[in-house]
CSV table of C-alpha atoms and ligand atoms in Angstrom, one decimal:
chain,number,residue,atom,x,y,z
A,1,UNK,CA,-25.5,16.8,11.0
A,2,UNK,CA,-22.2,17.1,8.8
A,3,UNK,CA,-20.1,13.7,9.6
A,4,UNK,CA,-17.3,14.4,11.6
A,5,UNK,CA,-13.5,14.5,9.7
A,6,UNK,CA,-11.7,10.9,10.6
A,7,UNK,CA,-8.5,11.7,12.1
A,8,UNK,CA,-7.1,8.7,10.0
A,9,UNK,CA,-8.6,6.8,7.2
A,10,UNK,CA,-8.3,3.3,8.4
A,11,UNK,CA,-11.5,1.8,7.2
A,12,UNK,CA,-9.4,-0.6,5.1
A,13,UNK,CA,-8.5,-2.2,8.4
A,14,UNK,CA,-12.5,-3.5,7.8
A,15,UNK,CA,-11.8,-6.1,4.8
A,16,UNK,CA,-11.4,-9.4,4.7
A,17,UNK,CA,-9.1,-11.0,7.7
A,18,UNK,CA,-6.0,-9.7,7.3
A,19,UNK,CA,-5.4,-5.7,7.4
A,20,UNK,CA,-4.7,-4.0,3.8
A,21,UNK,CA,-2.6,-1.2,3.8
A,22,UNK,CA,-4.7,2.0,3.5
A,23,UNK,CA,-5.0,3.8,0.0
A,24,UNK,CA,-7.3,6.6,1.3
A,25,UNK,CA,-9.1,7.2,-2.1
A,26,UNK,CA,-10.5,3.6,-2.4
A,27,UNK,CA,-11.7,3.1,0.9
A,28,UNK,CA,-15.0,3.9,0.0
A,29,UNK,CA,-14.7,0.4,-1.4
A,30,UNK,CA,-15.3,-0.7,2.7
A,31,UNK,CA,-18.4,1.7,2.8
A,32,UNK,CA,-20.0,0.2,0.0
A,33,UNK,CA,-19.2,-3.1,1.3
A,34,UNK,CA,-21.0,-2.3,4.6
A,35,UNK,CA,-24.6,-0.9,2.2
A,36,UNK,CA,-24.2,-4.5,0.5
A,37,UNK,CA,-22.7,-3.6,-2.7
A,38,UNK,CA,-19.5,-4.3,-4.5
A,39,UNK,CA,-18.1,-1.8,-6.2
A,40,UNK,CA,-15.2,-1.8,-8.7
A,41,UNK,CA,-13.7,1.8,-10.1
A,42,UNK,CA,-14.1,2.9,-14.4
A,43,UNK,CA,-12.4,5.5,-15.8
A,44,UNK,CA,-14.1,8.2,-17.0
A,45,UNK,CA,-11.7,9.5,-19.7
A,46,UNK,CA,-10.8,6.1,-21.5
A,47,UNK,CA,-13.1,3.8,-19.3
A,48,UNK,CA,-10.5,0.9,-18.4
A,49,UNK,CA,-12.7,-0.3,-15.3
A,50,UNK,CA,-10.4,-2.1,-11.9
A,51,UNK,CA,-11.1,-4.2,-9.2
A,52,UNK,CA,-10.0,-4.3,-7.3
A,53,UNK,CA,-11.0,-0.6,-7.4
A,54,UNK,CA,-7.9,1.9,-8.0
A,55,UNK,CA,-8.2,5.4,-7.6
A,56,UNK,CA,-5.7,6.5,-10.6
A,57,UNK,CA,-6.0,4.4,-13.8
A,58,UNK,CA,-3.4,2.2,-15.2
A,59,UNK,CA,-4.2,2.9,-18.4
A,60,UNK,CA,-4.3,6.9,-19.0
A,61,UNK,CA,-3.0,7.5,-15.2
A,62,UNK,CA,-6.2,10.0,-14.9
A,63,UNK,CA,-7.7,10.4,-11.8
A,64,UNK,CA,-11.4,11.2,-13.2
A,65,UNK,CA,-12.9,7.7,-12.0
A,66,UNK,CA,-16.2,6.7,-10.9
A,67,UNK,CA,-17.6,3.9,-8.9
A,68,UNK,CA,-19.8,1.0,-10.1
A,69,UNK,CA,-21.4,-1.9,-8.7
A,70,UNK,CA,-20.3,-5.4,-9.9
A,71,UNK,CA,-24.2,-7.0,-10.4
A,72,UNK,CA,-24.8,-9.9,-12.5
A,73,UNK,CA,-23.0,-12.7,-13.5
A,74,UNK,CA,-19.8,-13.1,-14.2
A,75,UNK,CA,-18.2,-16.4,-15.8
A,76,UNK,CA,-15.8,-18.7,-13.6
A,77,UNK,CA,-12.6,-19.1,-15.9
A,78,UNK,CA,-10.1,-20.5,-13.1
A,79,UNK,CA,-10.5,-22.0,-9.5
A,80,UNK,CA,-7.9,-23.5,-7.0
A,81,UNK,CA,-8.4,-25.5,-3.6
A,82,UNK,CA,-5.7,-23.6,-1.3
A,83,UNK,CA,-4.1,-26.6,1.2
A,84,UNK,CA,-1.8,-24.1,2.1
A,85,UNK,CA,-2.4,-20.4,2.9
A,86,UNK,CA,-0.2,-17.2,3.6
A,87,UNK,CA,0.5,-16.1,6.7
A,88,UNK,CA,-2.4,-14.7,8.7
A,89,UNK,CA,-5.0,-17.1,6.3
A,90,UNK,CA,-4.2,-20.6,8.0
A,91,UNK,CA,-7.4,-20.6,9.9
A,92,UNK,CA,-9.8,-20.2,7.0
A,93,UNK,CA,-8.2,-23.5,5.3
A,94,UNK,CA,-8.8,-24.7,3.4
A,95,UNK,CA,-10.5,-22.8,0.9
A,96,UNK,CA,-11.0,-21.8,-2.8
A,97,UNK,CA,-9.6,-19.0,-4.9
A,98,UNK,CA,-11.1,-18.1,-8.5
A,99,UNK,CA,-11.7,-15.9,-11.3
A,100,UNK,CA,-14.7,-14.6,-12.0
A,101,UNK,CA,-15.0,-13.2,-15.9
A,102,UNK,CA,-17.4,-10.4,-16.4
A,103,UNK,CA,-16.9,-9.4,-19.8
A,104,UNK,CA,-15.1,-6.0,-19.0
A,105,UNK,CA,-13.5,-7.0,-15.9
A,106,UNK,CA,-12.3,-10.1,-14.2
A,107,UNK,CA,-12.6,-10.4,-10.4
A,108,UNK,CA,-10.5,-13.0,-8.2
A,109,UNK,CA,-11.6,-13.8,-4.7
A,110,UNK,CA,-12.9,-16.5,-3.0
A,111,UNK,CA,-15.8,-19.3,-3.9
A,112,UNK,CA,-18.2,-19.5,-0.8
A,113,UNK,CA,-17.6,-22.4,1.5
A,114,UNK,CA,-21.2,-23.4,1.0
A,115,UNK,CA,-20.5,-24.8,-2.5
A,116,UNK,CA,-19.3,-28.4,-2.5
A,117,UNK,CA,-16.2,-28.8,-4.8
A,118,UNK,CA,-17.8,-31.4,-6.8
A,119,UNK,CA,-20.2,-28.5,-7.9
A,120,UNK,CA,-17.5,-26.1,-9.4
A,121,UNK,CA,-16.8,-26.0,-13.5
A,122,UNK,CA,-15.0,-23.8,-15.3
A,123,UNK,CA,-18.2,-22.0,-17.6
A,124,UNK,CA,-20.3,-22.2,-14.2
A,125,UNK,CA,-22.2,-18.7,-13.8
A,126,UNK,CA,-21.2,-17.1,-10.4
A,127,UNK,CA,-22.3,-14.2,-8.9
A,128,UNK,CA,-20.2,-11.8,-6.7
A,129,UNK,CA,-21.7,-11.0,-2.9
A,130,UNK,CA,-20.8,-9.0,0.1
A,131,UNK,CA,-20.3,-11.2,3.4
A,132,UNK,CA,-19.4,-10.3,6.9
A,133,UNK,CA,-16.5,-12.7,8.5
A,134,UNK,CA,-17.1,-14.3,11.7
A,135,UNK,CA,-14.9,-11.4,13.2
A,136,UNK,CA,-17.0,-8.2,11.8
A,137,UNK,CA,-14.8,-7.9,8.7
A,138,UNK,CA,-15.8,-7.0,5.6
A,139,UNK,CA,-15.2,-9.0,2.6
A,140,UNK,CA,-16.7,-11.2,-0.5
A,141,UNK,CA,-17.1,-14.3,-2.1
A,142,UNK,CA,-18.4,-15.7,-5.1
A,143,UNK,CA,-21.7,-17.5,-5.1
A,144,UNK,CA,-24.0,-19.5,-7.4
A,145,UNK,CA,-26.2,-17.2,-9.4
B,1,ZN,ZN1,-8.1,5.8,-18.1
């Protein structure tokens, strides 16, 4: 049975707890999300890879990407305990932001609230996981490996 057309595109309204305004060509990004992957975008002309994913690249402006999933580990190069959030993220305080480093790419998000602070170094290996928020919304966070 062919899927039925969506009037509008709003999966992006799926992610993380605050809505994200919709960029149509990315929001497979929320699909993937909802098999359990996470997926970044790599050109296919000059092969600068995003995440988050981008549906044009910044490097060559060509819109020949393709999708691939961010498996392994990546290296945490930065972290910061948030006391104070921005509007709309008051109720998750407080939590972590980082910077994952894997190699090619670098991912920031969040360090899962299940890791005690005293556990976090900069080096630490980290791996990159789907999660579903207490609401139903997508997102990730980064884990130990
Ligand atoms: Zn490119």
């Amino acid at each position: 049975m062919a899927k039925k057309k969506r009037e509008v595109d709003d999966r992006f309204k799926r992610f993380g707890t605050v809505s994200f305004t919709s960029i149509s060509k990315v929001n497979d990004f929320i699909d993937y999300l909802d098999q359990g992957k996470v997926m970044g975008t790599r050109c296919k002309q000059c092969g600068r890879v995003h995440f988050p994913p981008r549906a044009d690249c910044a490097e060559c402006l060509s819109s020949d990407i393709e999708w691939f999933e961010v498996s392994g580990t990546g290296k945490l190069i930065s972290f910061s305990k948030l006391i104070y959030a921005p509007v709309g993220f008051e109720e998750d305080l407080p939590y972590s932001i980082a910077v994952l480093d894997y190699g090619d790419y670098k991912i920031f998000g969040r360090i899962s609230k299940d890791i005690p602070d005293e556990e976090l170094r900069i080096g630490m290996a980290m791996k990159t996981e789907p999660i579903t928020l207490a609401s139903g919304q997508l997102s990730y966070v980064f884990t130990k490996s």
